[in-house]
Short mmCIF file of C-alpha atoms in Angstrom, two decimals:
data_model
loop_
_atom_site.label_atom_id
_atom_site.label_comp_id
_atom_site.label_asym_id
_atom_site.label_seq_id
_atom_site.Cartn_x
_atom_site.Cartn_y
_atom_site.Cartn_z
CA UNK A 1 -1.45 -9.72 -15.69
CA UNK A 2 -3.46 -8.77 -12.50
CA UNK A 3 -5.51 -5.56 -12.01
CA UNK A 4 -7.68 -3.81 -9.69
CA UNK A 5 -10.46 -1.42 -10.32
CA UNK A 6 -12.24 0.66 -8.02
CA UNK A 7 -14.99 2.41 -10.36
CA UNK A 8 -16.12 4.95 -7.57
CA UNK A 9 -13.85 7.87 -6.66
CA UNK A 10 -15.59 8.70 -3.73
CA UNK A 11 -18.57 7.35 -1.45
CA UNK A 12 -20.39 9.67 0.83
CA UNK A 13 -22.57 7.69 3.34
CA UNK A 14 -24.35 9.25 7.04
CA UNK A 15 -22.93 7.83 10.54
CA UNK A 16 -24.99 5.00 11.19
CA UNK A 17 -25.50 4.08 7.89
CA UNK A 18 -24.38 0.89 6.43
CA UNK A 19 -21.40 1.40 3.96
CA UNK A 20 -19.97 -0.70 0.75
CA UNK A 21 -16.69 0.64 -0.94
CA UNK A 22 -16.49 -1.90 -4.09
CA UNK A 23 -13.59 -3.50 -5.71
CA UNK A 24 -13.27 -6.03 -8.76
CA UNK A 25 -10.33 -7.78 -9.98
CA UNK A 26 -8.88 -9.76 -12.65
CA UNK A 27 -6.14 -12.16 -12.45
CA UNK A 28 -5.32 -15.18 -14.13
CA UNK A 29 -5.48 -18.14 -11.62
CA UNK A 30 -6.27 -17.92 -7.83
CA UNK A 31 -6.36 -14.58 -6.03
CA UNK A 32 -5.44 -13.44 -3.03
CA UNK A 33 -7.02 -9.97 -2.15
CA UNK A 34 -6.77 -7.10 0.54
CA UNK A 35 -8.09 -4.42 1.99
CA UNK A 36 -6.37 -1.41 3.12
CA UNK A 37 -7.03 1.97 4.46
CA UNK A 38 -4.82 5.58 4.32
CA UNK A 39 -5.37 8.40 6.35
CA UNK A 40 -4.11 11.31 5.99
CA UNK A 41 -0.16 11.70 5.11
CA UNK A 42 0.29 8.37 6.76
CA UNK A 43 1.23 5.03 5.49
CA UNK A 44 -1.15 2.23 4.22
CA UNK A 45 -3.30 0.27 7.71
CA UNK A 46 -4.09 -3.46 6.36
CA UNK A 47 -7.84 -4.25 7.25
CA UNK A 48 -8.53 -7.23 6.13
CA UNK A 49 -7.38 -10.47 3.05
CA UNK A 50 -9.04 -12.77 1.53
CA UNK A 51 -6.79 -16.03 0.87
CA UNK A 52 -9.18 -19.25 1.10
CA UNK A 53 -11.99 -20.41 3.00
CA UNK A 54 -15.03 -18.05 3.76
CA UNK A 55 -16.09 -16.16 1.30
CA UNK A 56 -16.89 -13.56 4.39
CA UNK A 57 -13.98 -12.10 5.43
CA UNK A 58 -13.80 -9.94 9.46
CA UNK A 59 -11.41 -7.63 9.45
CA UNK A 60 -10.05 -4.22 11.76
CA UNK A 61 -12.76 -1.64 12.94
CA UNK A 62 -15.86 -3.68 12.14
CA UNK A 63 -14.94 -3.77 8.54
CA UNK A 64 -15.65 -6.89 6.23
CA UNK A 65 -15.73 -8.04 2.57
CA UNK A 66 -17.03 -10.43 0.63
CA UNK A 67 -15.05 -12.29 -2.13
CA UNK A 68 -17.42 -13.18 -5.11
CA UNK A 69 -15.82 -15.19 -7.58
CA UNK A 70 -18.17 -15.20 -10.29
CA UNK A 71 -18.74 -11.49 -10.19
CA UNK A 72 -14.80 -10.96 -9.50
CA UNK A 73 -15.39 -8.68 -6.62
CA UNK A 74 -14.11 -8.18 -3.09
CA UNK A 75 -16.46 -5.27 -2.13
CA UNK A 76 -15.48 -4.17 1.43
CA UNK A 77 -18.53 -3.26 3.79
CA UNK A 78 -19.41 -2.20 7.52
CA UNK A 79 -22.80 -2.18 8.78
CA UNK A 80 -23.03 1.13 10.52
CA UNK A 81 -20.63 4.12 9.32
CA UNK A 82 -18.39 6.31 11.92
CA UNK A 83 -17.44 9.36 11.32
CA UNK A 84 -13.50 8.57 12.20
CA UNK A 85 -13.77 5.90 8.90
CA UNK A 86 -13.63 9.07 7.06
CA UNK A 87 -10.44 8.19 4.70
CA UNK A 88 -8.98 6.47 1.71
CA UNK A 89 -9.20 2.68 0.69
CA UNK A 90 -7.37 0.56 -1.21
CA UNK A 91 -8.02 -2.75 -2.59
CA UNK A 92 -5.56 -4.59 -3.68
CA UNK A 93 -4.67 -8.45 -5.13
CA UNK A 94 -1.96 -11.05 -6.12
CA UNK A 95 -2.07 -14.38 -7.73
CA UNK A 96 -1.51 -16.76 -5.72
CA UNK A 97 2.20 -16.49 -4.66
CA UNK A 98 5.40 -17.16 -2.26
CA UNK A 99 5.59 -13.46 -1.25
CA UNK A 100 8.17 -12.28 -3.13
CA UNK A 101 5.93 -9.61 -5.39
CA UNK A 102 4.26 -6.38 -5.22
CA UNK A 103 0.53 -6.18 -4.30
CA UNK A 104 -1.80 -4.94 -7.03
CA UNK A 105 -3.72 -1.55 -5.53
CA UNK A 106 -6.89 -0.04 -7.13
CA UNK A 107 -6.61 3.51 -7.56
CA UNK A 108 -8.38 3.97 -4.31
CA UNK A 109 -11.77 5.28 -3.07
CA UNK A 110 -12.51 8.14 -0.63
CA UNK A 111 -14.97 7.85 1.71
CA UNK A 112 -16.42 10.49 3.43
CA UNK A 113 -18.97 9.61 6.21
CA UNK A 114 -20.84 12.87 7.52
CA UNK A 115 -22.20 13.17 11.26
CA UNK B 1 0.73 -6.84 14.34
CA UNK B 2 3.58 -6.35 11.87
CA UNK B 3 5.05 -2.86 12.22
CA UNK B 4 6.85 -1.32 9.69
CA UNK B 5 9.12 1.82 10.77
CA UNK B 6 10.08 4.85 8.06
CA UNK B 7 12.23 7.33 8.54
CA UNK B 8 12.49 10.36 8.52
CA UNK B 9 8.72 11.24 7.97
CA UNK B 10 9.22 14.98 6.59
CA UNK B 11 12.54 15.83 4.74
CA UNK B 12 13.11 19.59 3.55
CA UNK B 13 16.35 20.10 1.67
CA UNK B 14 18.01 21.86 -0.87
CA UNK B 15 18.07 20.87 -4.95
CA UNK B 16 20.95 18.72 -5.37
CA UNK B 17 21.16 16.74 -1.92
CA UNK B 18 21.17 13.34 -1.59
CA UNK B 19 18.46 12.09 0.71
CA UNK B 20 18.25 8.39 2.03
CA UNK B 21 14.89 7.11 4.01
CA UNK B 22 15.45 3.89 6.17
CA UNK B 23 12.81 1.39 6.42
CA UNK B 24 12.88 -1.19 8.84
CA UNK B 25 10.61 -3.71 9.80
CA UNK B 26 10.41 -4.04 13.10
CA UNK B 27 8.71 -8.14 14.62
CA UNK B 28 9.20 -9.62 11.50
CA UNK B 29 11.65 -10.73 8.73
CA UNK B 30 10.80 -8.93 5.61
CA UNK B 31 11.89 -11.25 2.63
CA UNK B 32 10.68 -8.61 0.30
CA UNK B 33 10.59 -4.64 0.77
CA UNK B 34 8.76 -2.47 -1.96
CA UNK B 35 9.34 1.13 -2.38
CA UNK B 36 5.97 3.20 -3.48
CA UNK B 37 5.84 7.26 -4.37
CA UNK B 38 2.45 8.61 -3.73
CA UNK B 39 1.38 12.11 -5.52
CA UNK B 40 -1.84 13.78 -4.49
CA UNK B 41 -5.11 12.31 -4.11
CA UNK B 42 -3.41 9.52 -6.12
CA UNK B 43 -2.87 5.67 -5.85
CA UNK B 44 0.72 4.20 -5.06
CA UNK B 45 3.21 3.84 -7.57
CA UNK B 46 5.41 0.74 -7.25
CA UNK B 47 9.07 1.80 -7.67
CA UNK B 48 11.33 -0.94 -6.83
CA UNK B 49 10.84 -4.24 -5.19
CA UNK B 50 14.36 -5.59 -3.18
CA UNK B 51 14.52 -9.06 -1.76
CA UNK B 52 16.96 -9.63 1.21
CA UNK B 53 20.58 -10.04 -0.22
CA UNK B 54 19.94 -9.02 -3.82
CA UNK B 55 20.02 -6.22 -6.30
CA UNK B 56 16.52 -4.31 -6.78
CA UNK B 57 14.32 -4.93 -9.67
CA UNK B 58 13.24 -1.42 -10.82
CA UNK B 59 9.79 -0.53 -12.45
CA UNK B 60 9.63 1.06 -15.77
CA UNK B 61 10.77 4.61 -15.87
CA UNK B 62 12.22 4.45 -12.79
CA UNK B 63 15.95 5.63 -13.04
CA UNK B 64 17.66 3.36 -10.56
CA UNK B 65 21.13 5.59 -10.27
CA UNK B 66 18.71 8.31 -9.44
CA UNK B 67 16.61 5.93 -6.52
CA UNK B 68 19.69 3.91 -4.72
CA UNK B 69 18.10 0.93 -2.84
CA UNK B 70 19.64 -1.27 -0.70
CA UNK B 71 18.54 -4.03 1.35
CA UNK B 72 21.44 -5.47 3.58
CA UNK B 73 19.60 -7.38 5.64
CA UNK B 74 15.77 -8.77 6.47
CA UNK B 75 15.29 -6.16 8.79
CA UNK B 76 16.06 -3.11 6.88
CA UNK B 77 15.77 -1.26 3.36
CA UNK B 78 16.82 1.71 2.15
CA UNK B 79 15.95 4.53 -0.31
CA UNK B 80 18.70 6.85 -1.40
CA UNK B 81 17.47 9.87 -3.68
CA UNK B 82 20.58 11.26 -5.17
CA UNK B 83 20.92 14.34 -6.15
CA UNK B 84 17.32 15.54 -5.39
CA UNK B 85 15.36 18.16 -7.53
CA UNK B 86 12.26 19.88 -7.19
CA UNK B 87 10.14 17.36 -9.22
CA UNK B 88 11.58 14.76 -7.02
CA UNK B 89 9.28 16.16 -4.28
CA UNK B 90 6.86 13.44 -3.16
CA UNK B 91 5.49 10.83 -0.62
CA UNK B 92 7.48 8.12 -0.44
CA UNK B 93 6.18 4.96 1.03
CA UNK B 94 8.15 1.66 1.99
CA UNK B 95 6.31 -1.57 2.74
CA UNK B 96 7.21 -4.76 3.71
CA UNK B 97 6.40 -9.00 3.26
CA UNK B 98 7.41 -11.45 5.25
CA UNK B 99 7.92 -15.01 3.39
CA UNK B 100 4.88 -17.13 2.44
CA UNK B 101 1.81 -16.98 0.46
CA UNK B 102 -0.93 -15.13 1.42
CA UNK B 103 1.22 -12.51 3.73
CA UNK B 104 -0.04 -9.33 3.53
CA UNK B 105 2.41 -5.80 2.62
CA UNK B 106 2.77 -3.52 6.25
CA UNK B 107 3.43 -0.01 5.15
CA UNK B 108 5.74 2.67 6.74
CA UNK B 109 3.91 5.70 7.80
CA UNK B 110 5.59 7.17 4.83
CA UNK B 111 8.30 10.21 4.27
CA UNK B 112 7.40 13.72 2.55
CA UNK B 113 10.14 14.81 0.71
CA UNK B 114 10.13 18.37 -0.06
CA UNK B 115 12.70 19.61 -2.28
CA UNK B 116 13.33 23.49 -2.46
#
């Protein structure tokens, strides 16, 4: 089985601040793992996947993530908050696969980046 | 990038109509669609998943005479809520894969269904 978790609720960081949103996993062979973003009553925005190479991952909107697969984590980061990254994020992962499944979200984390 | 197009976004209708959401994707071929319901300030609930030209494979709990799905072709799916109550009253989000490993789901900008 495969599973997300995203132990904070919410994050609160200053514009111009640096900002990590973190995200383990557990699956049972090789993941692949995402990063998405929700605002407000509007569908999921895909930021950015890991899938093999780099552990460093560039993504949408200056956001990045590093996969650490000894600690299990994909922890999604940007180096200086904006005020308009104010919304929800989802990680989420698969084993390694042909396409044909569902994702795996965490419940999600709200960040909230004040001016 | 991959665009994924849901419709309607905001349906209002009485208890006991039958309300169907399209989802279509619109560059690529989806292989596999995935139907999500979203409540409040919570995480997405997988439904269904439907590949292209078969039946869908329904999550636990989820009463598939209640939630038609149908995916005719690799361009479109869609969600039929027969029969709609008031606890049927949700976000519904469709998403979409093209073939391959490592392709990422593109989500619909969703559809709130508000049943009176």
């Amino acid at each position: 089985a495969q599973s997300v978790a995203q132990p904070e609720d919410q994050v609160n960081v200053a514009e111009g601040n640096p900002l990590t949103v973190k995200c383990t996993y557990s699956v049972s062979g090789n993941p692949y793992l995402f990063w998405y973003v929700q605002y407000p009553n509007r569908g999921l925005q895909f930021l950015l996947k890991y899938i093999t190479g780099d552990n460093l991952v560039k993504g949408s909107y200056g956001f990045e993530a590093e996969f650490n697969k000894s600690q299990t984590s994909f922890h999604l980061k940007k180096p200086s908050a904006l005020v308009s990254d104010s919304a929800l994020y989802f990680c989420a992962v698969i084993e390694m696969d042909t396409g044909r499944r569902a994702l795996t979200f965490g419940s999600g984390t709200r960040l909230q980046v004040q001016p | 990038g991959a665009v994924v197009s849901q419709h309607p976004s905001r349906v209002i209708c009485k208890s006991g109509t039958s309300v169907k959401i399209e989802c279509r994707s619109l560059d690529f071929q989806a292989t596999t669609m995935f139907w999500y319901r979203q409540f409040p300030k919570k995480s997405l609930m997988l439904m269904a998943t439907s590949n292209e030209g078969s039946k869908a494979t329904y999550e636990q709990g989820v009463e598939k005479d209640k939630f038609l799905i149908n995916h005719a072709s690799l361009t479109l799916s869609t969600l039929t809520v027969t029969s709609a109550h008031p606890e049927d009253s949700s976000f519904y989000i469709c998403s979409a894969r093209a073939s391959g490993a490592g392709q990422p789901q593109h989500f619909g900008d969703g559809t709130r269904l508000s049943i009176l």
